[in-house]
Short mmCIF file of C-alpha atoms in Angstrom, two decimals:
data_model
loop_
_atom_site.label_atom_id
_atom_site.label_comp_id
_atom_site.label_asym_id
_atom_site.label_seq_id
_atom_site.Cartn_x
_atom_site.Cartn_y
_atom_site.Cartn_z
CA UNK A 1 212.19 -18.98 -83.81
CA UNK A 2 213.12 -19.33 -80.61
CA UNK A 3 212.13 -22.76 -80.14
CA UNK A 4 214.27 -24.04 -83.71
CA UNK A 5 217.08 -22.08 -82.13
CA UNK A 6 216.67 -24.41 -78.83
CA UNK A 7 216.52 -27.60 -81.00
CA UNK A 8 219.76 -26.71 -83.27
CA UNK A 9 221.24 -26.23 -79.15
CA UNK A 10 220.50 -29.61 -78.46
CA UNK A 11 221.32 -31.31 -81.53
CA UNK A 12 224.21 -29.69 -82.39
CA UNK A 13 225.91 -27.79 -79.61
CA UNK A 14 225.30 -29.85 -76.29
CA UNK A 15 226.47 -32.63 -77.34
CA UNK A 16 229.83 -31.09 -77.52
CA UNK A 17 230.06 -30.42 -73.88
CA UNK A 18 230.83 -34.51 -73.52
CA UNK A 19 233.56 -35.34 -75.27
CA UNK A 20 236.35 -35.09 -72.66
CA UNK A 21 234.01 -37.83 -70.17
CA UNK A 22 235.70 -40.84 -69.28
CA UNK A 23 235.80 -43.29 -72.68
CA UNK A 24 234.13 -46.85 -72.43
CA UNK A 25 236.29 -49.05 -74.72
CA UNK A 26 234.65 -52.21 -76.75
CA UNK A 27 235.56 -54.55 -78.92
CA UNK A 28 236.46 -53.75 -82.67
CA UNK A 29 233.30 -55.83 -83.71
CA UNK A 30 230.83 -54.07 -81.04
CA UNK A 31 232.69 -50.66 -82.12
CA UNK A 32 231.59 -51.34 -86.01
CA UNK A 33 228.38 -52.10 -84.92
CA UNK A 34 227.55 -49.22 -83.46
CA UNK A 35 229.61 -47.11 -86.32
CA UNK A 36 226.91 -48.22 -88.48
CA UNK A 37 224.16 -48.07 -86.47
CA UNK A 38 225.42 -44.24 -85.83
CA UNK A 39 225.57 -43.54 -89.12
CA UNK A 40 222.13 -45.19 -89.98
CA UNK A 41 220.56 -42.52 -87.13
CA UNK A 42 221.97 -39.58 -88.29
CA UNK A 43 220.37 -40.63 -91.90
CA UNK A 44 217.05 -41.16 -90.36
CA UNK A 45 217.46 -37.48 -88.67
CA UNK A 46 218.41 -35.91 -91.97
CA UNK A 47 215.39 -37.58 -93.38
CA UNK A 48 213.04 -36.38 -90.33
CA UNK A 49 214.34 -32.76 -91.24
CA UNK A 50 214.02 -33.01 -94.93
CA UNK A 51 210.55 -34.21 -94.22
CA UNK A 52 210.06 -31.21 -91.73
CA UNK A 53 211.65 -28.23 -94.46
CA UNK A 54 209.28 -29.84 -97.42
CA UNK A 55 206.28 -29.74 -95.39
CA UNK A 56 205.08 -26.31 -96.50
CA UNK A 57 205.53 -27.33 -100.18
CA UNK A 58 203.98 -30.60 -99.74
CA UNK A 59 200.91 -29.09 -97.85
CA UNK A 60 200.34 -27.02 -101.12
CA UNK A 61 200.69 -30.25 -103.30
CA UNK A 62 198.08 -31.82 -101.08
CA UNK A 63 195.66 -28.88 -100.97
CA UNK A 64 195.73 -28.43 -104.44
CA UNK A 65 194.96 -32.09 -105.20
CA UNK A 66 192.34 -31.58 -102.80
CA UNK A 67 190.89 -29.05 -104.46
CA UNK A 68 190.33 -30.76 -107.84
CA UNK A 69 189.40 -33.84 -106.82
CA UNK A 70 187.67 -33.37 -103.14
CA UNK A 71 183.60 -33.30 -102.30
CA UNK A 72 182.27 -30.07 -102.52
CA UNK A 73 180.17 -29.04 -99.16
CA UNK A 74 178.73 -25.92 -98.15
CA UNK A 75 179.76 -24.62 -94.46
CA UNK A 76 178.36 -22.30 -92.41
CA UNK A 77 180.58 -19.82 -90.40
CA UNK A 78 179.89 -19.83 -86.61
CA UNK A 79 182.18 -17.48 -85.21
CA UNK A 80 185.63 -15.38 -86.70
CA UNK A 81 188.46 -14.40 -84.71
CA UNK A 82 190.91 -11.92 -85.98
CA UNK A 83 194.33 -13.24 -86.04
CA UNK A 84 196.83 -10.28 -87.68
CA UNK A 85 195.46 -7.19 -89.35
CA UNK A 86 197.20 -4.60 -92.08
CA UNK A 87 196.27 -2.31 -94.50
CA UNK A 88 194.80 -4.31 -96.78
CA UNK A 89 194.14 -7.57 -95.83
CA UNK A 90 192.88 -9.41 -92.11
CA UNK A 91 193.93 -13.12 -91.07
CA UNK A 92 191.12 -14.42 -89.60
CA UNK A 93 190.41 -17.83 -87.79
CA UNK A 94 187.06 -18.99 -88.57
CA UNK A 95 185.00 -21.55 -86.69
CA UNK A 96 182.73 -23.52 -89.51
CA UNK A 97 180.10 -26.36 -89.17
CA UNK A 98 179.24 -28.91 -92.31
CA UNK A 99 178.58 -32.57 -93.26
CA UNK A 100 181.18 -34.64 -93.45
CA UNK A 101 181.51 -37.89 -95.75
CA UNK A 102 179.26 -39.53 -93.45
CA UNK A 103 176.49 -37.27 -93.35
CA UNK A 104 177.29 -36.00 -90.35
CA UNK A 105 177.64 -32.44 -88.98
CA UNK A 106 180.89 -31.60 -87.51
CA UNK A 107 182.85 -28.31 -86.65
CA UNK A 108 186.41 -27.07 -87.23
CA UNK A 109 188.76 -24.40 -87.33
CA UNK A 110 189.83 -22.27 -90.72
CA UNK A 111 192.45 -19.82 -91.19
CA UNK A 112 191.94 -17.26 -94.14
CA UNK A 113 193.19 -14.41 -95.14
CA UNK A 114 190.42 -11.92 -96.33
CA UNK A 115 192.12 -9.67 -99.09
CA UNK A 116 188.74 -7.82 -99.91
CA UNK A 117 187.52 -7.18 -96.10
CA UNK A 118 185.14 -4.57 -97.41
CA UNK A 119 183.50 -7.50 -98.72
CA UNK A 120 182.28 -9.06 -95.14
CA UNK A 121 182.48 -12.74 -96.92
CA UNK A 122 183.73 -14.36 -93.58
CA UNK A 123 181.42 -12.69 -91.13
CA UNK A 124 179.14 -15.05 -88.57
CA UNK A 125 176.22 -16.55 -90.13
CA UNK A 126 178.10 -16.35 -93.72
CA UNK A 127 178.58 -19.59 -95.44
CA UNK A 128 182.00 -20.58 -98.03
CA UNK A 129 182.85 -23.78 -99.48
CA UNK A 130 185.19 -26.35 -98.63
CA UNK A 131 186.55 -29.40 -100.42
CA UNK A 132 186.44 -32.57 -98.55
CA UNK A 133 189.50 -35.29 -98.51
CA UNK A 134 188.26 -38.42 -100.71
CA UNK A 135 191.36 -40.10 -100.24
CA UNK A 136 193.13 -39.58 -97.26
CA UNK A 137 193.18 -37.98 -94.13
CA UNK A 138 195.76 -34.71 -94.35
CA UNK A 139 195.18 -32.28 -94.73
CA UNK A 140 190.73 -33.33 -94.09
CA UNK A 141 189.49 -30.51 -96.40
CA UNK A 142 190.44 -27.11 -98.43
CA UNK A 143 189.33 -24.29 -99.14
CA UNK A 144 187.39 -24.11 -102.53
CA UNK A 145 188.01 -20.52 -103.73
CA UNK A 146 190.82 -18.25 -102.94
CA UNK A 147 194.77 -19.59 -103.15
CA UNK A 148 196.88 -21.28 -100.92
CA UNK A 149 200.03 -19.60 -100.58
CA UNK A 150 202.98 -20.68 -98.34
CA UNK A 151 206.32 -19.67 -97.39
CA UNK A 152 209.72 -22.26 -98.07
CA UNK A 153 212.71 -21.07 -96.06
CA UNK A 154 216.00 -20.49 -97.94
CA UNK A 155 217.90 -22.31 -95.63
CA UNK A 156 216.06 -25.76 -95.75
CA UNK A 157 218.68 -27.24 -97.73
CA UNK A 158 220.87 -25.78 -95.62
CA UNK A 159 220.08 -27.52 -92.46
CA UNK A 160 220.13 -30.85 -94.73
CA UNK A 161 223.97 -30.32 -96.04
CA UNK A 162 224.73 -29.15 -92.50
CA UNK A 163 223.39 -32.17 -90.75
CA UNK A 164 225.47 -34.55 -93.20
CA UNK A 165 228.54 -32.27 -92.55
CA UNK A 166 228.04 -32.13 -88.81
CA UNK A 167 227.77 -36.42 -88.43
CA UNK A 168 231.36 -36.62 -90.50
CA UNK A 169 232.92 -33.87 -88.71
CA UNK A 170 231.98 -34.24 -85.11
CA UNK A 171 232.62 -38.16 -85.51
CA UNK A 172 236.42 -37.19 -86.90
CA UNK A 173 236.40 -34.40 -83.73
CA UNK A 174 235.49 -37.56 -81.24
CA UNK A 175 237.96 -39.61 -83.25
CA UNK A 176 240.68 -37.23 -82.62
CA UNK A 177 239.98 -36.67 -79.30
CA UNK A 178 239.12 -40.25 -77.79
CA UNK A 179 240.38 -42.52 -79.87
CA UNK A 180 244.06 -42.86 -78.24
CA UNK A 181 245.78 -45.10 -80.36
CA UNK A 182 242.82 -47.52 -80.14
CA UNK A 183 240.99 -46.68 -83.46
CA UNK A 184 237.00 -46.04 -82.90
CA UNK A 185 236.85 -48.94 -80.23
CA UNK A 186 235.76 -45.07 -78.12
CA UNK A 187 232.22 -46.12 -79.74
CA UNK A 188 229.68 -47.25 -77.14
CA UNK A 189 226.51 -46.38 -76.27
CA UNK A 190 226.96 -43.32 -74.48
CA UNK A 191 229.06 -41.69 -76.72
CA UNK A 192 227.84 -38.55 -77.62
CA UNK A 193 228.56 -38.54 -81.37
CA UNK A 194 225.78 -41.64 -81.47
CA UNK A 195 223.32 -40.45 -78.89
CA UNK A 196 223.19 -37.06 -80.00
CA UNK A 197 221.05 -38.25 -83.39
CA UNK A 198 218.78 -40.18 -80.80
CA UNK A 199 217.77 -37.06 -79.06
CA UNK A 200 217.84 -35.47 -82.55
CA UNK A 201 214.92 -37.42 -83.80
CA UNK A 202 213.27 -37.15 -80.71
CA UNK A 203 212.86 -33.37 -80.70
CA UNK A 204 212.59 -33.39 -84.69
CA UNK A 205 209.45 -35.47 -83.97
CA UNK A 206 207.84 -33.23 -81.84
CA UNK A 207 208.52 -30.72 -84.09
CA UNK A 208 206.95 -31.75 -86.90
CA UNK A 209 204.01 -32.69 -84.67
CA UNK A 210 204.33 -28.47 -83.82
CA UNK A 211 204.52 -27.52 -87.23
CA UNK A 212 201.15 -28.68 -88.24
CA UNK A 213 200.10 -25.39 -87.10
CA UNK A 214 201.60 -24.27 -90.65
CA UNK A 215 198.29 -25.41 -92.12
CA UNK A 216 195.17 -23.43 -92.85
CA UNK A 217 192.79 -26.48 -91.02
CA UNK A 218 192.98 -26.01 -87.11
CA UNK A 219 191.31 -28.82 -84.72
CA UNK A 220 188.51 -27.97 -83.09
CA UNK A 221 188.28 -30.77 -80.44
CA UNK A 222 192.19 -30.93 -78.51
CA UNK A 223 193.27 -34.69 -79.32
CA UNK A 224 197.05 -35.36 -77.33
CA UNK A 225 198.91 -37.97 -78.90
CA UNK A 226 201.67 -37.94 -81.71
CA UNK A 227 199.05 -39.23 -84.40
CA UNK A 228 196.63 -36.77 -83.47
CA UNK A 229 196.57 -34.71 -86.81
CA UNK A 230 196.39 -38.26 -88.44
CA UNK A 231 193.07 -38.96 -86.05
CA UNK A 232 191.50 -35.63 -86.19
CA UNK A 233 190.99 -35.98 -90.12
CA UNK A 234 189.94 -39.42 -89.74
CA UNK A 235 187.10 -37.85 -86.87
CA UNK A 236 186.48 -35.31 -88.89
CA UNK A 237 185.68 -36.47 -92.61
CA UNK A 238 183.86 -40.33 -91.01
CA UNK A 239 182.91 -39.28 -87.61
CA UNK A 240 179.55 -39.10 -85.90
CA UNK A 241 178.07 -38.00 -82.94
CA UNK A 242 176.85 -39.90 -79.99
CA UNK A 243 176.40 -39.61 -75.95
CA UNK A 244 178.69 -41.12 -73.91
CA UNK A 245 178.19 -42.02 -70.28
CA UNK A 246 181.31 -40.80 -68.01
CA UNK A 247 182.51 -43.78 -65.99
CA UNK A 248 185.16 -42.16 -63.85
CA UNK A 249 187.47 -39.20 -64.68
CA UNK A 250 190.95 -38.31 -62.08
CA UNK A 251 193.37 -35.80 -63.23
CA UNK A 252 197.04 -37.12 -64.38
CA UNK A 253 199.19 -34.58 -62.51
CA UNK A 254 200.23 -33.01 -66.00
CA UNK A 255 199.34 -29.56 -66.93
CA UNK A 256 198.95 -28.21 -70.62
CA UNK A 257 198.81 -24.61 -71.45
CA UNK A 258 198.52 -24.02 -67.40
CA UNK A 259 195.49 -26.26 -67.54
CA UNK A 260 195.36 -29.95 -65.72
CA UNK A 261 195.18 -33.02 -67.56
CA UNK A 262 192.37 -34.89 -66.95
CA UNK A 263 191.53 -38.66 -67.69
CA UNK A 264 188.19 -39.66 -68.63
CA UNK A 265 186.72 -43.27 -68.89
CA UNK A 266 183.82 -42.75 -71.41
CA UNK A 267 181.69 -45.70 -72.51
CA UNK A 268 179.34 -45.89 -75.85
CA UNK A 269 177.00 -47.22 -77.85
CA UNK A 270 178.35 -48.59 -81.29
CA UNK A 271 175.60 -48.43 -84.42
CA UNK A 272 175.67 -52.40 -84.06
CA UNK A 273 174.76 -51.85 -80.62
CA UNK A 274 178.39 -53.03 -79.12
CA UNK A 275 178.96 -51.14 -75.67
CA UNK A 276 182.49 -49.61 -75.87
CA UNK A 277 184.80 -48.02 -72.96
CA UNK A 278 187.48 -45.77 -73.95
CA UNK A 279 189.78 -43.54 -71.99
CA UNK A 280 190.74 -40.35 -73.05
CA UNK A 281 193.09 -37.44 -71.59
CA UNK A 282 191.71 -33.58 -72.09
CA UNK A 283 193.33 -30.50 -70.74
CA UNK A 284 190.34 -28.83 -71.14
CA UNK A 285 186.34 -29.06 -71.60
#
């Protein structure tokens, strides 16, 4: 919560603090130019945040599908972690091994919610059964039994009517304020009202990279990059497993989760026999 509260701070309120700067003035054609190229941003932000309010309602669309027309496979529960636990029911996050479309074994992360704990169906050595993804890559797999419930936020639509309200308002506040007689020739690239949509995106993107966490699947492997959720199902439903020979490693000077960033050079043998070198960034091993 928190966090959202920080973005709507810098997408909304911060921007604010620069209207009285000094005004850059350019020409009527420039200034039209960038009117529409304002106005363009601040639709691609209200798209990023409808994308980011559906994304619980979507997920259930997708695991659903999933679950009527995914493989069947049968995995076996390594170890359970309990998550949140009430009177009646215990989140768990469970860490499960199976064959993936390629015949290979691979591991990943669950979340469940065990409503009959007097049961012991998600205990170590337990198996349950998971649909694989046929046809895409998000989410890679559901679960087969059980439902998948999520939660949809009354003010999604909200934030959407906001955001349209806040481009035509704070451009008639910076209109009002720094236009002086010379229309909205005040329009240049660092005027607030069009940079502010800019930085909007930017922290909209990360978080809808975040919110991923919303899902039930949880990577097993850390992968750091913004298509990561995209890769990890591709890994996980087609990957296999091979040795790789450690070239040279160095950290990068960054730190996740207080733990340094390390880059690895890692070469491998192909099936076709092709050598390959890849380099890869971990925060931890």
């Amino acid at each position: 919560m928190i966090f959202i509260l920080l973005i709507f701070f810098f997408m909304y309120v911060f921007p604010i603090f620069f209207l009285y700067l000094p005004v850059i003035r350019t020409t009527s054609i420039v200034a039209t130019i960038l009117l529409v190229v304002g106005v363009v941003l601040y639709l691609v932000q209200t798209f990023m945040i409808y994308k980011f309010v559906t994304r619980p309602q979507k997920l259930l669309t997708q695991h659903e599908d999933i679950r009527y027309s995914g493989q069947l496979v049968h995995a076996e529960i390594l170890n359970e972690e309990v998550i949140q636990e009430s009177n009646h029911e215990i989140s768990k996050r469970l860490l499960v091994q199976f064959l993936n479309l390629a015949g290979n074994p691979v591991k990943s992360y669950v979340k469940v919610v065990d409503s009959k704990p007097h049961e012991h169906r998600f205990e170590r050595g337990k198996t349950i059964d998971l649909k694989l993804n046929k046809n895409g890559f998000q989410p890679p797999f559901t679960l087969n039994d059980g439902e998948y419930e999520t939660k949809t936020s009354p003010f999604a639509s909200v934030w959407i009517i906001f955001n349209i309200v806040y481009m035509i308002g704070f451009f008639i506040v910076t209109y009002y304020v720094q236009n002086d007689g010379y229309g909205w020739r005040f329009l240049s690239p660092v005027t607030s009202w069009l940079w502010a949509p800019i930085s909007g995106i930017i922290l909209l993107r990360i978080l809808l990279k975040l919110s991923s966490s919303f899902d039930i699947v949880m990577r097993y492997h850390p992968l750091i990059s913004f298509n990561s959720e995209e890769e990890f199902g591709e890994l996980l439903l087609y990957g296999k497993t091979v040795e790789g020979e450690i070239l040279s490693y160095s950290q990068t000077g960054l730190h996740v989760n207080e733990q340094p960033q390390v880059l690895f050079s890692i070469q491998y043998v192909t099936d076709e026999g092709k050598k390959l070198t890849k380099r890869i960034k971990m925060s931890s091993v």
